[in-house]
Amino acid sequence: MSPPKKGYRKCSRCDRNRAERFYTPRGRICLDCRRARQRKSARDARVHRTYGLSVDDYAQIFKFQDGRCAICRETRRTNLAVDHCHKTNAVRGLLCARCNSTLLARGARDRVDVLRRAADYLEKYPAWEALGEPRYTPETGRNDG
Ligand SMILES: [Zn+2]
Ligand SMILES: [Zn+2]
């Protein structure tokens, strides 16, 4: 790796050599990484507010599910959505957008293994397994969506 060209700086997060315009005057992290970090902290705050899960809680469930959707098991590059039961407020687990929005309807796609996992999922919540205790969304500040 050669040192950055003149007028370029190396981002301490993504390791790319990028032009000065991607940085604040004294910044060590490029614009894209800075935005990603802001997005992540906004998401962390929303997950905590809406589902009562800390960053560690989420990471624990994510790890428990091998970073995959609990139902279709397909790996997603993006973060998985927190799924909860609208009747009991139980936090059930992490699902991909497809399984979360159309639980079974399209997530299953005629696959028996997926349907079985969906049934298991509804009987045994991965979030509770991962965290070792029942968890519910906070009573106040409900903000379903
Ligand atoms: Zn960067
Ligand atoms: Zn899925």
mmCIF file with all atom_site columns, C-alpha atoms and ligand atoms in Angstrom:
data_model
loop_
_atom_site.group_PDB
_atom_site.id
_atom_site.type_symbol
_atom_site.label_atom_id
_atom_site.label_alt_id
_atom_site.label_comp_id
_atom_site.label_asym_id
_atom_site.label_entity_id
_atom_site.label_seq_id
_atom_site.pdbx_PDB_ins_code
_atom_site.Cartn_x
_atom_site.Cartn_y
_atom_site.Cartn_z
_atom_site.occupancy
_atom_site.B_iso_or_equiv
_atom_site.pdbx_formal_charge
_atom_site.auth_seq_id
_atom_site.auth_comp_id
_atom_site.auth_asym_id
_atom_site.auth_atom_id
_atom_site.pdbx_PDB_model_num
ATOM   1   C  CA . MET A 1 1   ? 0.000   0.000   0.000  1.00 0.00 ? 1   MET A CA 1
ATOM   2   C  CA . SER A 1 2   ? 1.474   3.321   -1.024 1.00 0.00 ? 2   SER A CA 1
ATOM   3   C  CA . PRO A 1 3   ? 0.913   6.419   1.094  1.00 0.00 ? 3   PRO A CA 1
ATOM   4   C  CA . PRO A 1 4   ? -2.040  8.612   0.061  1.00 0.00 ? 4   PRO A CA 1
ATOM   5   C  CA . LYS A 1 5   ? -1.501  10.987  -2.838 1.00 0.00 ? 5   LYS A CA 1
ATOM   6   C  CA . LYS A 1 6   ? -1.335  14.674  -2.134 1.00 0.00 ? 6   LYS A CA 1
ATOM   7   C  CA . GLY A 1 7   ? -4.756  16.059  -1.324 1.00 0.00 ? 7   GLY A CA 1
ATOM   8   C  CA . TYR A 1 8   ? -5.924  12.648  -0.229 1.00 0.00 ? 8   TYR A CA 1
ATOM   9   C  CA . ARG A 1 9   ? -6.403  11.180  3.189  1.00 0.00 ? 9   ARG A CA 1
ATOM   10  C  CA . LYS A 1 10  ? -6.865  7.681   4.382  1.00 0.00 ? 10  LYS A CA 1
ATOM   11  C  CA . CYS A 1 11  ? -10.114 6.980   6.199  1.00 0.00 ? 11  CYS A CA 1
ATOM   12  C  CA . SER A 1 12  ? -9.408  5.337   9.524  1.00 0.00 ? 12  SER A CA 1
ATOM   13  C  CA . ARG A 1 13  ? -12.570 3.307   9.229  1.00 0.00 ? 13  ARG A CA 1
ATOM   14  C  CA . CYS A 1 14  ? -12.853 2.021   5.646  1.00 0.00 ? 14  CYS A CA 1
ATOM   15  C  CA . ASP A 1 15  ? -9.143  2.385   4.822  1.00 0.00 ? 15  ASP A CA 1
ATOM   16  C  CA . ARG A 1 16  ? -9.843  4.040   1.506  1.00 0.00 ? 16  ARG A CA 1
ATOM   17  C  CA . ASN A 1 17  ? -7.699  6.905   0.319  1.00 0.00 ? 17  ASN A CA 1
ATOM   18  C  CA . ARG A 1 18  ? -10.144 9.640   -0.447 1.00 0.00 ? 18  ARG A CA 1
ATOM   19  C  CA . ALA A 1 19  ? -10.002 13.283  -1.510 1.00 0.00 ? 19  ALA A CA 1
ATOM   20  C  CA . GLU A 1 20  ? -10.012 15.985  1.146  1.00 0.00 ? 20  GLU A CA 1
ATOM   21  C  CA . ARG A 1 21  ? -13.534 17.005  0.236  1.00 0.00 ? 21  ARG A CA 1
ATOM   22  C  CA . PHE A 1 22  ? -14.796 13.786  1.844  1.00 0.00 ? 22  PHE A CA 1
ATOM   23  C  CA . TYR A 1 23  ? -13.516 14.914  5.225  1.00 0.00 ? 23  TYR A CA 1
ATOM   24  C  CA . THR A 1 24  ? -14.143 17.602  7.767  1.00 0.00 ? 24  THR A CA 1
ATOM   25  C  CA . PRO A 1 25  ? -10.988 19.681  8.334  1.00 0.00 ? 25  PRO A CA 1
ATOM   26  C  CA . ARG A 1 26  ? -9.686  17.515  11.162 1.00 0.00 ? 26  ARG A CA 1
ATOM   27  C  CA . GLY A 1 27  ? -11.759 14.432  10.514 1.00 0.00 ? 27  GLY A CA 1
ATOM   28  C  CA . ARG A 1 28  ? -10.188 11.006  10.241 1.00 0.00 ? 28  ARG A CA 1
ATOM   29  C  CA . ILE A 1 29  ? -13.331 9.320   8.974  1.00 0.00 ? 29  ILE A CA 1
ATOM   30  C  CA . CYS A 1 30  ? -14.674 9.901   5.471  1.00 0.00 ? 30  CYS A CA 1
ATOM   31  C  CA . LEU A 1 31  ? -18.109 11.292  4.713  1.00 0.00 ? 31  LEU A CA 1
ATOM   32  C  CA . ASP A 1 32  ? -19.677 7.947   3.843  1.00 0.00 ? 32  ASP A CA 1
ATOM   33  C  CA . CYS A 1 33  ? -18.406 6.314   7.015  1.00 0.00 ? 33  CYS A CA 1
ATOM   34  C  CA . ARG A 1 34  ? -19.587 9.276   9.045  1.00 0.00 ? 34  ARG A CA 1
ATOM   35  C  CA . ARG A 1 35  ? -23.051 9.022   7.525  1.00 0.00 ? 35  ARG A CA 1
ATOM   36  C  CA . ALA A 1 36  ? -23.141 5.268   8.081  1.00 0.00 ? 36  ALA A CA 1
ATOM   37  C  CA . ARG A 1 37  ? -22.260 5.832   11.721 1.00 0.00 ? 37  ARG A CA 1
ATOM   38  C  CA . GLN A 1 38  ? -25.019 8.399   12.104 1.00 0.00 ? 38  GLN A CA 1
ATOM   39  C  CA . ARG A 1 39  ? -27.518 6.102   10.467 1.00 0.00 ? 39  ARG A CA 1
ATOM   40  C  CA . LYS A 1 40  ? -26.475 3.303   12.769 1.00 0.00 ? 40  LYS A CA 1
ATOM   41  C  CA . SER A 1 41  ? -26.843 5.353   15.926 1.00 0.00 ? 41  SER A CA 1
ATOM   42  C  CA . ALA A 1 42  ? -30.227 6.630   14.761 1.00 0.00 ? 42  ALA A CA 1
ATOM   43  C  CA . ARG A 1 43  ? -31.284 3.028   14.159 1.00 0.00 ? 43  ARG A CA 1
ATOM   44  C  CA . ASP A 1 44  ? -29.888 1.896   17.517 1.00 0.00 ? 44  ASP A CA 1
ATOM   45  C  CA . ALA A 1 45  ? -31.877 4.609   19.259 1.00 0.00 ? 45  ALA A CA 1
ATOM   46  C  CA . ARG A 1 46  ? -35.046 3.675   17.419 1.00 0.00 ? 46  ARG A CA 1
ATOM   47  C  CA . VAL A 1 47  ? -34.655 -0.032  18.212 1.00 0.00 ? 47  VAL A CA 1
ATOM   48  C  CA . HIS A 1 48  ? -34.160 0.823   21.850 1.00 0.00 ? 48  HIS A CA 1
ATOM   49  C  CA . ARG A 1 49  ? -37.108 3.183   21.998 1.00 0.00 ? 49  ARG A CA 1
ATOM   50  C  CA . THR A 1 50  ? -39.462 0.942   20.074 1.00 0.00 ? 50  THR A CA 1
ATOM   51  C  CA . TYR A 1 51  ? -38.487 -2.530  21.238 1.00 0.00 ? 51  TYR A CA 1
ATOM   52  C  CA . GLY A 1 52  ? -36.568 -1.946  24.451 1.00 0.00 ? 52  GLY A CA 1
ATOM   53  C  CA . LEU A 1 53  ? -33.497 -3.662  23.034 1.00 0.00 ? 53  LEU A CA 1
ATOM   54  C  CA . SER A 1 54  ? -30.032 -2.307  23.695 1.00 0.00 ? 54  SER A CA 1
ATOM   55  C  CA . VAL A 1 55  ? -27.283 -2.512  21.110 1.00 0.00 ? 55  VAL A CA 1
ATOM   56  C  CA . ASP A 1 56  ? -25.929 -5.526  23.001 1.00 0.00 ? 56  ASP A CA 1
ATOM   57  C  CA . ASP A 1 57  ? -29.343 -7.193  23.120 1.00 0.00 ? 57  ASP A CA 1
ATOM   58  C  CA . TYR A 1 58  ? -29.681 -6.817  19.376 1.00 0.00 ? 58  TYR A CA 1
ATOM   59  C  CA . ALA A 1 59  ? -26.162 -8.112  18.780 1.00 0.00 ? 59  ALA A CA 1
ATOM   60  C  CA . GLN A 1 60  ? -26.858 -11.103 20.998 1.00 0.00 ? 60  GLN A CA 1
ATOM   61  C  CA . ILE A 1 61  ? -30.002 -12.040 19.102 1.00 0.00 ? 61  ILE A CA 1
ATOM   62  C  CA . PHE A 1 62  ? -28.278 -11.419 15.774 1.00 0.00 ? 62  PHE A CA 1
ATOM   63  C  CA . LYS A 1 63  ? -25.459 -13.744 16.792 1.00 0.00 ? 63  LYS A CA 1
ATOM   64  C  CA . PHE A 1 64  ? -27.900 -16.349 18.113 1.00 0.00 ? 64  PHE A CA 1
ATOM   65  C  CA . GLN A 1 65  ? -29.552 -16.383 14.676 1.00 0.00 ? 65  GLN A CA 1
ATOM   66  C  CA . ASP A 1 66  ? -26.164 -16.548 12.900 1.00 0.00 ? 66  ASP A CA 1
ATOM   67  C  CA . GLY A 1 67  ? -26.928 -13.171 11.364 1.00 0.00 ? 67  GLY A CA 1
ATOM   68  C  CA . ARG A 1 68  ? -29.760 -14.696 9.367  1.00 0.00 ? 68  ARG A CA 1
ATOM   69  C  CA . CYS A 1 69  ? -33.476 -14.223 9.179  1.00 0.00 ? 69  CYS A CA 1
ATOM   70  C  CA . ALA A 1 70  ? -35.046 -16.567 11.756 1.00 0.00 ? 70  ALA A CA 1
ATOM   71  C  CA . ILE A 1 71  ? -37.568 -17.934 9.285  1.00 0.00 ? 71  ILE A CA 1
ATOM   72  C  CA . CYS A 1 72  ? -36.137 -18.114 5.767  1.00 0.00 ? 72  CYS A CA 1
ATOM   73  C  CA . ARG A 1 73  ? -32.520 -18.241 6.997  1.00 0.00 ? 73  ARG A CA 1
ATOM   74  C  CA . GLU A 1 74  ? -31.384 -16.236 4.030  1.00 0.00 ? 74  GLU A CA 1
ATOM   75  C  CA . THR A 1 75  ? -28.462 -14.026 4.761  1.00 0.00 ? 75  THR A CA 1
ATOM   76  C  CA . ARG A 1 76  ? -29.104 -10.369 4.316  1.00 0.00 ? 76  ARG A CA 1
ATOM   77  C  CA . ARG A 1 77  ? -26.511 -7.708  3.983  1.00 0.00 ? 77  ARG A CA 1
ATOM   78  C  CA . THR A 1 78  ? -28.725 -5.162  5.621  1.00 0.00 ? 78  THR A CA 1
ATOM   79  C  CA . ASN A 1 79  ? -29.773 -5.219  9.218  1.00 0.00 ? 79  ASN A CA 1
ATOM   80  C  CA . LEU A 1 80  ? -32.593 -7.487  10.160 1.00 0.00 ? 80  LEU A CA 1
ATOM   81  C  CA . ALA A 1 81  ? -35.860 -6.045  11.407 1.00 0.00 ? 81  ALA A CA 1
ATOM   82  C  CA . VAL A 1 82  ? -37.018 -6.637  14.970 1.00 0.00 ? 82  VAL A CA 1
ATOM   83  C  CA . ASP A 1 83  ? -40.275 -8.563  14.936 1.00 0.00 ? 83  ASP A CA 1
ATOM   84  C  CA . HIS A 1 84  ? -42.755 -8.385  17.768 1.00 0.00 ? 84  HIS A CA 1
ATOM   85  C  CA . CYS A 1 85  ? -46.203 -9.704  18.479 1.00 0.00 ? 85  CYS A CA 1
ATOM   86  C  CA . HIS A 1 86  ? -48.780 -6.963  18.177 1.00 0.00 ? 86  HIS A CA 1
ATOM   87  C  CA . LYS A 1 87  ? -51.076 -8.685  20.655 1.00 0.00 ? 87  LYS A CA 1
ATOM   88  C  CA . THR A 1 88  ? -48.705 -9.459  23.505 1.00 0.00 ? 88  THR A CA 1
ATOM   89  C  CA . ASN A 1 89  ? -45.880 -7.042  22.680 1.00 0.00 ? 89  ASN A CA 1
ATOM   90  C  CA . ALA A 1 90  ? -43.451 -9.941  22.913 1.00 0.00 ? 90  ALA A CA 1
ATOM   91  C  CA . VAL A 1 91  ? -40.213 -9.292  21.080 1.00 0.00 ? 91  VAL A CA 1
ATOM   92  C  CA . ARG A 1 92  ? -39.890 -12.458 19.013 1.00 0.00 ? 92  ARG A CA 1
ATOM   93  C  CA . GLY A 1 93  ? -36.759 -12.226 16.943 1.00 0.00 ? 93  GLY A CA 1
ATOM   94  C  CA . LEU A 1 94  ? -35.068 -10.788 13.891 1.00 0.00 ? 94  LEU A CA 1
ATOM   95  C  CA . LEU A 1 95  ? -36.514 -11.192 10.433 1.00 0.00 ? 95  LEU A CA 1
ATOM   96  C  CA . CYS A 1 96  ? -35.670 -10.056 6.951  1.00 0.00 ? 96  CYS A CA 1
ATOM   97  C  CA . ALA A 1 97  ? -37.912 -7.394  5.475  1.00 0.00 ? 97  ALA A CA 1
ATOM   98  C  CA . ARG A 1 98  ? -39.814 -9.936  3.422  1.00 0.00 ? 98  ARG A CA 1
ATOM   99  C  CA . CYS A 1 99  ? -40.613 -12.299 6.280  1.00 0.00 ? 99  CYS A CA 1
ATOM   100 C  CA . ASN A 1 100 ? -41.333 -9.388  8.588  1.00 0.00 ? 100 ASN A CA 1
ATOM   101 C  CA . SER A 1 101 ? -43.788 -7.604  6.335  1.00 0.00 ? 101 SER A CA 1
ATOM   102 C  CA . THR A 1 102 ? -45.576 -10.647 4.976  1.00 0.00 ? 102 THR A CA 1
ATOM   103 C  CA . LEU A 1 103 ? -44.899 -13.197 7.668  1.00 0.00 ? 103 LEU A CA 1
ATOM   104 C  CA . LEU A 1 104 ? -45.381 -16.462 5.777  1.00 0.00 ? 104 LEU A CA 1
ATOM   105 C  CA . ALA A 1 105 ? -47.434 -15.073 2.938  1.00 0.00 ? 105 ALA A CA 1
ATOM   106 C  CA . ARG A 1 106 ? -44.462 -14.599 0.698  1.00 0.00 ? 106 ARG A CA 1
ATOM   107 C  CA . GLY A 1 107 ? -41.588 -15.475 2.999  1.00 0.00 ? 107 GLY A CA 1
ATOM   108 C  CA . ALA A 1 108 ? -42.450 -19.153 2.807  1.00 0.00 ? 108 ALA A CA 1
ATOM   109 C  CA . ARG A 1 109 ? -42.621 -19.317 -0.950 1.00 0.00 ? 109 ARG A CA 1
ATOM   110 C  CA . ASP A 1 110 ? -43.982 -22.874 -0.841 1.00 0.00 ? 110 ASP A CA 1
ATOM   111 C  CA . ARG A 1 111 ? -41.010 -24.176 1.049  1.00 0.00 ? 111 ARG A CA 1
ATOM   112 C  CA . VAL A 1 112 ? -41.857 -26.728 3.708  1.00 0.00 ? 112 VAL A CA 1
ATOM   113 C  CA . ASP A 1 113 ? -38.650 -26.145 5.669  1.00 0.00 ? 113 ASP A CA 1
ATOM   114 C  CA . VAL A 1 114 ? -39.464 -22.458 5.837  1.00 0.00 ? 114 VAL A CA 1
ATOM   115 C  CA . LEU A 1 115 ? -43.016 -23.146 6.966  1.00 0.00 ? 115 LEU A CA 1
ATOM   116 C  CA . ARG A 1 116 ? -41.767 -25.468 9.699  1.00 0.00 ? 116 ARG A CA 1
ATOM   117 C  CA . ARG A 1 117 ? -39.316 -22.871 10.891 1.00 0.00 ? 117 ARG A CA 1
ATOM   118 C  CA . ALA A 1 118 ? -42.063 -20.268 10.894 1.00 0.00 ? 118 ALA A CA 1
ATOM   119 C  CA . ALA A 1 119 ? -44.142 -22.539 13.152 1.00 0.00 ? 119 ALA A CA 1
ATOM   120 C  CA . ASP A 1 120 ? -41.153 -23.117 15.449 1.00 0.00 ? 120 ASP A CA 1
ATOM   121 C  CA . TYR A 1 121 ? -40.492 -19.413 15.463 1.00 0.00 ? 121 TYR A CA 1
ATOM   122 C  CA . LEU A 1 122 ? -43.968 -18.614 16.698 1.00 0.00 ? 122 LEU A CA 1
ATOM   123 C  CA . GLU A 1 123 ? -43.734 -21.211 19.467 1.00 0.00 ? 123 GLU A CA 1
ATOM   124 C  CA . LYS A 1 124 ? -40.218 -20.427 20.577 1.00 0.00 ? 124 LYS A CA 1
ATOM   125 C  CA . TYR A 1 125 ? -39.016 -16.885 20.122 1.00 0.00 ? 125 TYR A CA 1
ATOM   126 C  CA . PRO A 1 126 ? -35.322 -16.635 19.198 1.00 0.00 ? 126 PRO A CA 1
ATOM   127 C  CA . ALA A 1 127 ? -35.086 -13.278 20.986 1.00 0.00 ? 127 ALA A CA 1
ATOM   128 C  CA . TRP A 1 128 ? -36.106 -14.875 24.285 1.00 0.00 ? 128 TRP A CA 1
ATOM   129 C  CA . GLU A 1 129 ? -33.780 -17.811 23.720 1.00 0.00 ? 129 GLU A CA 1
ATOM   130 C  CA . ALA A 1 130 ? -30.882 -15.518 22.916 1.00 0.00 ? 130 ALA A CA 1
ATOM   131 C  CA . LEU A 1 131 ? -31.449 -13.192 25.859 1.00 0.00 ? 131 LEU A CA 1
ATOM   132 C  CA . GLY A 1 132 ? -32.455 -15.912 28.299 1.00 0.00 ? 132 GLY A CA 1
ATOM   133 C  CA . GLU A 1 133 ? -35.641 -14.159 29.405 1.00 0.00 ? 133 GLU A CA 1
ATOM   134 C  CA . PRO A 1 134 ? -38.974 -12.980 28.042 1.00 0.00 ? 134 PRO A CA 1
ATOM   135 C  CA . ARG A 1 135 ? -38.773 -9.548  26.514 1.00 0.00 ? 135 ARG A CA 1
ATOM   136 C  CA . TYR A 1 136 ? -41.537 -7.160  25.568 1.00 0.00 ? 136 TYR A CA 1
ATOM   137 C  CA . THR A 1 137 ? -41.688 -3.840  23.828 1.00 0.00 ? 137 THR A CA 1
ATOM   138 C  CA . PRO A 1 138 ? -42.002 -0.882  26.214 1.00 0.00 ? 138 PRO A CA 1
ATOM   139 C  CA . GLU A 1 139 ? -45.555 0.011   27.199 1.00 0.00 ? 139 GLU A CA 1
ATOM   140 C  CA . THR A 1 140 ? -45.083 3.660   26.462 1.00 0.00 ? 140 THR A CA 1
ATOM   141 C  CA . GLY A 1 141 ? -44.072 5.291   23.252 1.00 0.00 ? 141 GLY A CA 1
ATOM   142 C  CA . ARG A 1 142 ? -45.538 2.564   21.104 1.00 0.00 ? 142 ARG A CA 1
ATOM   143 C  CA . ASN A 1 143 ? -44.633 3.240   17.567 1.00 0.00 ? 143 ASN A CA 1
ATOM   144 C  CA . ASP A 1 144 ? -45.464 0.290   15.426 1.00 0.00 ? 144 ASP A CA 1
ATOM   145 C  CA . GLY A 1 145 ? -44.356 0.177   11.912 1.00 0.00 ? 145 GLY A CA 1
HETATM 146 ZN ZN . ZN  B 2 .   ? -14.442 5.731   5.166  1.00 0.00 ? 1   ZN  B ZN 1
HETATM 147 ZN ZN . ZN  B 2 .   ? -36.718 -14.049 5.916  1.00 0.00 ? 2   ZN  B ZN 1
#
